[in-house]
């Protein structure tokens, strides 16, 4: 079972670090992606929520530091920095959970994820976004979200 509690002591300070994606060997069928979706949905909901909170804390921290200096640190800014670092660590953990499942996070703000798959023998990504009921789209590996196409209705029929 995948842990939802462990928090990595390494705190992130920039969103670009969140996108550390290792090459996934797992290839999903559409059925497998949809069966994984309940857990993926819970992780992505937490990820999106905490990403928005992190952005808010970073903005508050930046405002709080305007009047501070090394000689006169702002206590509120220090608390905001600690909270932002905690949230960043949680976000890193959520992304690691998705990676462990073989799912690639593509958008922390929107909850966009990809599942590696195949269509007609070529590698593609099945694409899902928070709020969608199931995996219903795909795109070429190099196309991204703008290249999303609806899966053929027959592909969405569960196999027996």
Coordinates of N, CA and C in Angstrom, one line a residue:
X1 N 0.8 -1.2 0.0 CA 0.0 0.0 0.0 C 0.9 1.2 0.0
X2 N 0.4 2.2 -0.7 CA 1.2 3.5 -0.8 C 0.9 4.4 0.4
X3 N 2.0 4.8 1.1 CA 1.8 5.7 2.2 C 1.3 7.1 1.8
X4 N 0.4 7.6 2.6 CA 0.0 9.0 2.3 C 0.4 9.9 3.4
X5 N 1.3 9.4 4.4 CA 1.7 10.2 5.5 C 3.1 10.7 5.5
X6 N 4.0 9.9 5.0 CA 5.4 10.2 5.0 C 5.7 11.6 4.4
X7 N 6.5 12.4 5.0 CA 6.9 13.7 4.5 C 8.4 13.7 4.4
X8 N 8.9 14.0 3.2 CA 10.3 14.1 3.0 C 10.9 15.3 3.7
X9 N 12.0 15.2 4.3 CA 12.6 16.3 5.0 C 13.1 17.4 4.1
X10 N 13.4 17.0 2.8 CA 13.9 18.0 1.8 C 12.7 18.9 1.4
X11 N 12.9 20.2 1.6 CA 11.8 21.1 1.3 C 12.1 21.8 0.0
X12 N 11.1 21.9 -0.9 CA 11.3 22.6 -2.2 C 11.1 24.1 -2.0
X13 N 11.8 24.8 -2.8 CA 11.7 26.2 -2.8 C 11.2 26.9 -4.1
X14 N 11.2 26.1 -5.1 CA 10.8 26.6 -6.4 C 9.9 25.6 -7.1
X15 N 8.8 26.0 -7.8 CA 7.9 25.0 -8.4 C 8.6 24.2 -9.5
X16 N 9.7 24.7 -10.1 CA 10.4 23.9 -11.2 C 10.9 22.6 -10.6
X17 N 11.2 22.6 -9.3 CA 11.7 21.3 -8.7 C 10.6 20.3 -8.7
X18 N 9.4 20.7 -8.6 CA 8.3 19.8 -8.5 C 8.2 18.8 -9.7
X19 N 8.6 19.3 -10.8 CA 8.4 18.6 -12.1 C 9.5 17.5 -12.3
X20 N 10.2 17.1 -11.3 CA 11.2 16.0 -11.5 C 10.4 14.8 -11.8
X21 N 10.6 14.3 -13.1 CA 9.8 13.2 -13.5 C 10.9 12.2 -14.0
X22 N 10.8 11.0 -13.4 CA 11.7 10.0 -13.9 C 11.0 9.2 -15.0
X23 N 11.7 8.6 -15.9 CA 11.1 7.8 -17.0 C 10.4 6.7 -16.4
X24 N 9.1 6.6 -16.8 CA 8.2 5.5 -16.3 C 8.3 4.3 -17.3
X25 N 8.4 3.2 -16.7 CA 8.4 2.0 -17.5 C 7.0 1.4 -17.6
X26 N 6.1 1.8 -16.7 CA 4.8 1.2 -16.7 C 4.0 1.7 -17.9
X27 N 3.4 0.8 -18.6 CA 2.5 1.1 -19.7 C 1.1 0.7 -19.3
X28 N 0.1 1.6 -19.3 CA -1.2 1.3 -18.9 C -2.1 1.0 -20.1
X29 N -3.1 0.1 -19.9 CA -4.2 0.1 -20.8 C -5.2 1.1 -20.3
X30 N -6.2 1.4 -21.1 CA -7.2 2.4 -20.6 C -7.9 1.9 -19.4
X31 N -8.2 0.6 -19.4 CA -8.9 0.0 -18.2 C -8.0 0.1 -17.0
X32 N -6.7 -0.2 -17.1 CA -5.8 0.0 -15.9 C -5.7 1.4 -15.4
X33 N -5.7 2.3 -16.4 CA -5.6 3.8 -16.0 C -6.9 4.1 -15.2
X34 N -8.0 3.7 -15.7 CA -9.3 4.0 -15.0 C -9.4 3.3 -13.7
X35 N -8.9 2.1 -13.6 CA -8.9 1.4 -12.3 C -8.0 2.1 -11.2
X36 N -6.9 2.7 -11.7 CA -6.0 3.4 -10.8 C -6.6 4.8 -10.5
X37 N -7.5 5.3 -11.2 CA -8.0 6.6 -11.1 C -8.5 7.0 -9.7
X38 N -9.2 6.1 -8.9 CA -9.7 6.6 -7.6 C -8.5 7.0 -6.7
X39 N -7.4 6.3 -6.7 CA -6.3 6.6 -5.9 C -5.6 7.9 -6.4
X40 N -5.4 7.9 -7.8 CA -4.8 9.0 -8.4 C -5.6 10.3 -8.1
X41 N -6.9 10.2 -8.2 CA -7.8 11.4 -7.9 C -7.6 11.9 -6.5
X42 N -7.5 11.0 -5.5 CA -7.3 11.5 -4.2 C -5.9 12.2 -4.0
X43 N -4.9 11.6 -4.6 CA -3.6 12.2 -4.5 C -3.6 13.6 -5.2
X44 N -4.2 13.6 -6.4 CA -4.2 14.9 -7.2 C -5.0 16.0 -6.5
X45 N -6.1 15.6 -5.9 CA -6.9 16.6 -5.1 C -6.0 17.2 -4.0
X46 N -5.3 16.4 -3.3 CA -4.4 16.9 -2.3 C -3.3 17.8 -2.9
X47 N -2.8 17.3 -4.0 CA -1.7 18.1 -4.7 C -2.2 19.4 -5.1
X48 N -3.3 19.5 -5.8 CA -3.8 20.8 -6.3 C -4.1 21.7 -5.1
X49 N -4.8 21.2 -4.1 CA -5.1 22.0 -2.9 C -3.8 22.6 -2.3
X50 N -2.9 21.7 -2.0 CA -1.6 22.2 -1.4 C -0.8 23.1 -2.3
X51 N -0.9 22.9 -3.6 CA -0.1 23.7 -4.5 C -0.7 25.2 -4.4
X52 N -2.0 25.3 -4.4 CA -2.6 26.6 -4.3 C -2.3 27.3 -2.9
X53 N -2.3 26.5 -1.8 CA -1.9 27.0 -0.5 C -0.4 27.4 -0.5
X54 N 0.4 26.6 -1.2 CA 1.8 26.9 -1.3 C 2.0 28.3 -2.0
X55 N 1.3 28.5 -3.1 CA 1.5 29.7 -3.8 C 1.0 30.9 -3.0
X56 N 0.0 30.7 -2.2 CA -0.5 31.7 -1.3 C 0.5 32.1 -0.2
X57 N 1.1 31.0 0.4 CA 2.1 31.3 1.4 C 3.3 31.9 0.9
X58 N 3.7 31.6 -0.3 CA 4.9 32.2 -0.9 C 4.6 33.7 -1.1
X59 N 3.4 34.1 -1.6 CA 3.1 35.5 -1.8 C 3.1 36.2 -0.5
X60 N 2.5 35.6 0.5 CA 2.4 36.2 1.9 C 3.8 36.4 2.4
X61 N 4.7 35.4 2.2 CA 6.1 35.5 2.7 C 6.8 36.6 2.0
X62 N 6.6 36.7 0.7 CA 7.3 37.8 -0.1 C 6.9 39.2 0.4
X63 N 5.6 39.3 0.7 CA 5.1 40.6 1.3 C 5.7 40.9 2.7
X64 N 5.7 39.8 3.5 CA 6.2 40.0 4.9 C 7.7 40.3 4.9
X65 N 8.4 39.9 3.9 CA 9.9 40.1 4.0 C 10.3 41.5 3.5
X66 N 9.3 42.3 2.9 CA 9.6 43.6 2.4 C 10.3 44.5 3.4
X67 N 9.8 44.4 4.6 CA 10.4 45.3 5.7 C 11.4 44.7 6.6
X68 N 11.8 43.4 6.3 CA 12.7 42.8 7.2 C 14.2 42.8 6.7
X69 N 15.1 42.5 7.5 CA 16.5 42.5 7.2 C 17.2 41.4 8.0
X70 N 18.4 41.0 7.7 CA 19.1 40.0 8.6 C 19.2 40.5 10.0
X71 N 19.4 41.8 10.2 CA 19.5 42.3 11.6 C 18.1 42.4 12.3
X72 N 17.0 42.5 11.5 CA 15.7 42.6 12.0 C 14.7 41.7 11.3
X73 N 14.9 40.4 11.5 CA 14.0 39.4 10.8 C 12.5 39.6 11.2
X74 N 11.7 39.3 10.3 CA 10.3 39.4 10.6 C 9.8 38.0 11.0
X75 N 9.3 37.9 12.2 CA 8.8 36.6 12.8 C 7.7 36.0 11.9
X76 N 6.8 36.8 11.4 CA 5.7 36.3 10.6 C 6.3 35.7 9.3
X77 N 7.3 36.4 8.7 CA 7.9 35.9 7.5 C 8.5 34.6 7.7
X78 N 9.2 34.4 8.9 CA 9.8 33.1 9.2 C 8.8 32.0 9.3
X79 N 7.7 32.3 9.9 CA 6.6 31.3 10.1 C 6.0 30.9 8.7
X80 N 5.8 32.0 7.9 CA 5.3 31.7 6.5 C 6.3 30.9 5.7
X81 N 7.6 31.1 5.9 CA 8.6 30.4 5.1 C 8.5 28.9 5.6
X82 N 8.4 28.7 6.9 CA 8.3 27.3 7.4 C 7.1 26.6 6.8
X83 N 6.0 27.3 6.8 CA 4.7 26.7 6.3 C 4.8 26.4 4.8
X84 N 5.4 27.3 4.0 CA 5.6 27.1 2.6 C 6.5 25.9 2.3
X85 N 7.6 25.8 3.1 CA 8.5 24.6 3.0 C 7.8 23.3 3.3
X86 N 6.9 23.3 4.3 CA 6.2 22.1 4.7 C 5.3 21.7 3.5
X87 N 4.5 22.7 3.0 CA 3.7 22.5 1.9 C 4.4 21.9 0.6
X88 N 5.6 22.5 0.4 CA 6.4 22.1 -0.7 C 6.9 20.7 -0.5
X89 N 7.2 20.3 0.7 CA 7.6 18.9 1.0 C 6.4 18.0 0.7
X90 N 5.2 18.4 1.2 CA 4.0 17.5 0.9 C 3.8 17.4 -0.6
X91 N 3.9 18.5 -1.3 CA 3.7 18.4 -2.8 C 4.7 17.4 -3.4
X92 N 6.0 17.5 -3.0 CA 7.0 16.6 -3.5 C 6.6 15.2 -3.2
X93 N 6.0 14.9 -2.1 CA 5.6 13.6 -1.7 C 4.4 13.1 -2.6
X94 N 3.5 14.0 -2.9 CA 2.4 13.6 -3.7 C 2.9 13.2 -5.1
X95 N 3.8 14.0 -5.6 CA 4.4 13.7 -7.0 C 5.1 12.4 -7.0
X96 N 5.8 12.1 -5.9 CA 6.5 10.8 -5.7 C 5.5 9.7 -5.7
X97 N 4.4 9.9 -5.0 CA 3.3 8.8 -5.0 C 2.8 8.6 -6.4
X98 N 2.6 9.6 -7.2 CA 2.1 9.4 -8.5 C 3.1 8.7 -9.4
X99 N 4.4 9.1 -9.2 CA 5.5 8.5 -10.0 C 5.6 7.0 -9.6
X100 N 5.4 6.7 -8.3 CA 5.4 5.3 -7.9 C 4.3 4.4 -8.6
X101 N 3.2 5.1 -8.9 CA 2.1 4.4 -9.5 C 2.3 4.3 -11.1
X102 N 3.3 5.1 -11.6 CA 3.6 5.1 -13.0 C 2.8 6.3 -13.7
X103 N 2.4 7.2 -12.9 CA 1.6 8.4 -13.4 C 2.5 9.6 -13.4
X104 N 2.4 10.4 -14.4 CA 3.2 11.6 -14.5 C 2.4 12.9 -14.3
X105 N 2.8 13.7 -13.4 CA 2.1 14.9 -13.1 C 2.6 16.0 -14.1
X106 N 1.6 16.6 -14.8 CA 1.9 17.6 -15.8 C 1.4 19.0 -15.4
X107 N 0.5 19.0 -14.4 CA 0.0 20.3 -14.0 C -0.5 20.3 -12.6
X108 N 0.3 20.9 -11.7 CA -0.1 20.9 -10.3 C -1.2 21.9 -10.0
X109 N -1.4 22.9 -10.8 CA -2.4 23.9 -10.6 C -3.8 23.4 -11.1
X110 N -3.8 22.5 -12.1 CA -5.0 22.0 -12.7 C -5.3 20.6 -12.4
X111 N -4.3 19.9 -11.9 CA -4.5 18.4 -11.6 C -4.4 17.6 -12.9
X112 N -3.5 18.0 -13.8 CA -3.3 17.3 -15.1 C -2.3 16.2 -14.9
X113 N -2.6 15.0 -15.3 CA -1.7 13.8 -15.2 C -1.8 13.0 -16.5
X114 N -0.7 12.3 -16.8 CA -0.6 11.4 -17.9 C -0.3 10.0 -17.5
X115 N -0.8 9.0 -18.2 CA -0.6 7.6 -18.1 C 0.1 7.2 -19.4
X116 N 1.3 6.6 -19.3 CA 1.9 6.1 -20.5 C 1.0 4.9 -21.1
X117 N 0.8 4.9 -22.4 CA 0.0 3.9 -23.0 C 0.4 3.7 -24.4
X118 N -0.4 2.9 -25.1 CA -0.1 2.6 -26.6 C -1.4 2.6 -27.4
X119 N -1.3 3.2 -28.5 CA -2.4 3.2 -29.5 C -1.8 2.7 -30.8
X120 N -2.3 1.7 -31.4 CA -1.8 1.2 -32.7 C -0.3 0.9 -32.6
X121 N 0.2 0.4 -31.5 CA 1.6 0.0 -31.4 C 2.6 1.2 -31.1
X122 N 2.1 2.4 -31.0 CA 3.0 3.5 -30.7 C 2.7 4.1 -29.3
X123 N 3.8 4.6 -28.7 CA 3.7 5.2 -27.4 C 2.9 6.5 -27.5
X124 N 2.0 6.6 -26.5 CA 1.2 7.8 -26.4 C 1.0 8.0 -24.9
X125 N 0.3 9.1 -24.5 CA -0.1 9.3 -23.1 C -1.6 9.4 -23.1
X126 N -2.2 8.6 -22.2 CA -3.6 8.8 -21.8 C -3.6 10.0 -20.9
X127 N -4.5 10.9 -21.1 CA -4.5 12.2 -20.4 C -5.8 12.3 -19.5
X128 N -5.6 12.7 -18.2 CA -6.7 12.9 -17.3 C -6.5 14.2 -16.6
X129 N -7.6 14.9 -16.3 CA -7.5 16.2 -15.6 C -8.5 16.1 -14.4
X130 N -8.2 16.6 -13.3 CA -9.0 16.7 -12.1 C -10.4 17.2 -12.5
X131 N -11.5 16.5 -12.2 CA -12.8 16.9 -12.5 C -13.4 16.1 -13.6
X132 N -12.6 15.4 -14.4 CA -13.1 14.5 -15.4 C -13.4 13.2 -14.8
X133 N -14.6 12.6 -15.2 CA -15.0 11.3 -14.6 C -14.1 10.1 -14.8
X134 N -13.4 10.1 -15.9 CA -12.6 9.0 -16.3 C -11.5 9.4 -17.3
X135 N -10.6 8.5 -17.6 CA -9.6 8.8 -18.7 C -10.3 8.7 -20.0
X136 N -10.5 9.8 -20.7 CA -11.2 9.8 -22.0 C -10.4 10.5 -23.1
X137 N -9.2 10.9 -22.8 CA -8.4 11.6 -23.8 C -7.0 10.9 -23.9
X138 N -6.3 11.2 -25.0 CA -4.9 10.8 -25.2 C -4.2 11.9 -26.0
X139 N -2.9 11.8 -26.1 CA -2.1 12.7 -26.9 C -0.8 12.1 -27.2
X140 N -0.2 12.5 -28.3 CA 1.1 12.0 -28.7 C 2.1 12.4 -27.6
X141 N 3.2 11.6 -27.5 CA 4.2 11.9 -26.4 C 4.7 13.3 -26.5
X142 N 4.9 13.8 -27.6 CA 5.5 15.2 -27.8 C 4.5 16.3 -28.0
X143 N 3.2 15.9 -27.9 CA 2.1 16.9 -28.2 C 1.7 17.7 -27.0
X144 N 1.6 17.1 -25.8 CA 1.1 17.8 -24.7 C -0.4 18.0 -24.7
X145 N -0.9 18.8 -23.7 CA -2.3 19.0 -23.5 C -3.0 19.6 -24.8
X146 N -2.3 20.5 -25.5 CA -3.0 21.1 -26.7 C -3.2 20.1 -27.7
X147 N -2.5 18.9 -27.7 CA -2.8 17.9 -28.7 C -3.7 16.8 -28.2
X148 N -4.4 17.1 -27.1 CA -5.4 16.1 -26.6 C -6.5 15.7 -27.6
X149 N -6.7 14.5 -27.7 CA -7.8 14.0 -28.6 C -8.7 13.0 -27.8
X150 N -10.0 13.0 -28.1 CA -10.9 12.1 -27.4 C -10.5 10.7 -27.9
X151 N -10.5 9.7 -26.9 CA -10.3 8.3 -27.2 C -11.5 7.8 -28.0
X152 N -11.3 6.9 -28.9 CA -12.4 6.3 -29.7 C -13.3 5.6 -28.7
X153 N -14.6 5.7 -28.9 CA -15.6 5.1 -28.0 C -15.3 3.6 -27.8
X154 N -14.9 2.8 -28.8 CA -14.6 1.4 -28.5 C -13.5 1.2 -27.6
X155 N -12.5 2.1 -27.5 CA -11.4 2.0 -26.6 C -11.8 2.2 -25.2
X156 N -12.9 2.9 -25.0 CA -13.4 3.2 -23.7 C -14.3 2.1 -23.1
X157 N -14.6 1.1 -23.9 CA -15.4 0.0 -23.5 C -14.5 -1.0 -22.7
X158 N -14.9 -1.2 -21.4 CA -14.0 -2.1 -20.6 C -14.0 -3.5 -21.3
X159 N -12.7 -4.1 -21.2 CA -12.6 -5.4 -21.8 C -12.9 -6.5 -20.7
X160 N -13.4 -7.6 -21.2 CA -13.8 -8.7 -20.3 C -12.7 -9.7 -20.2

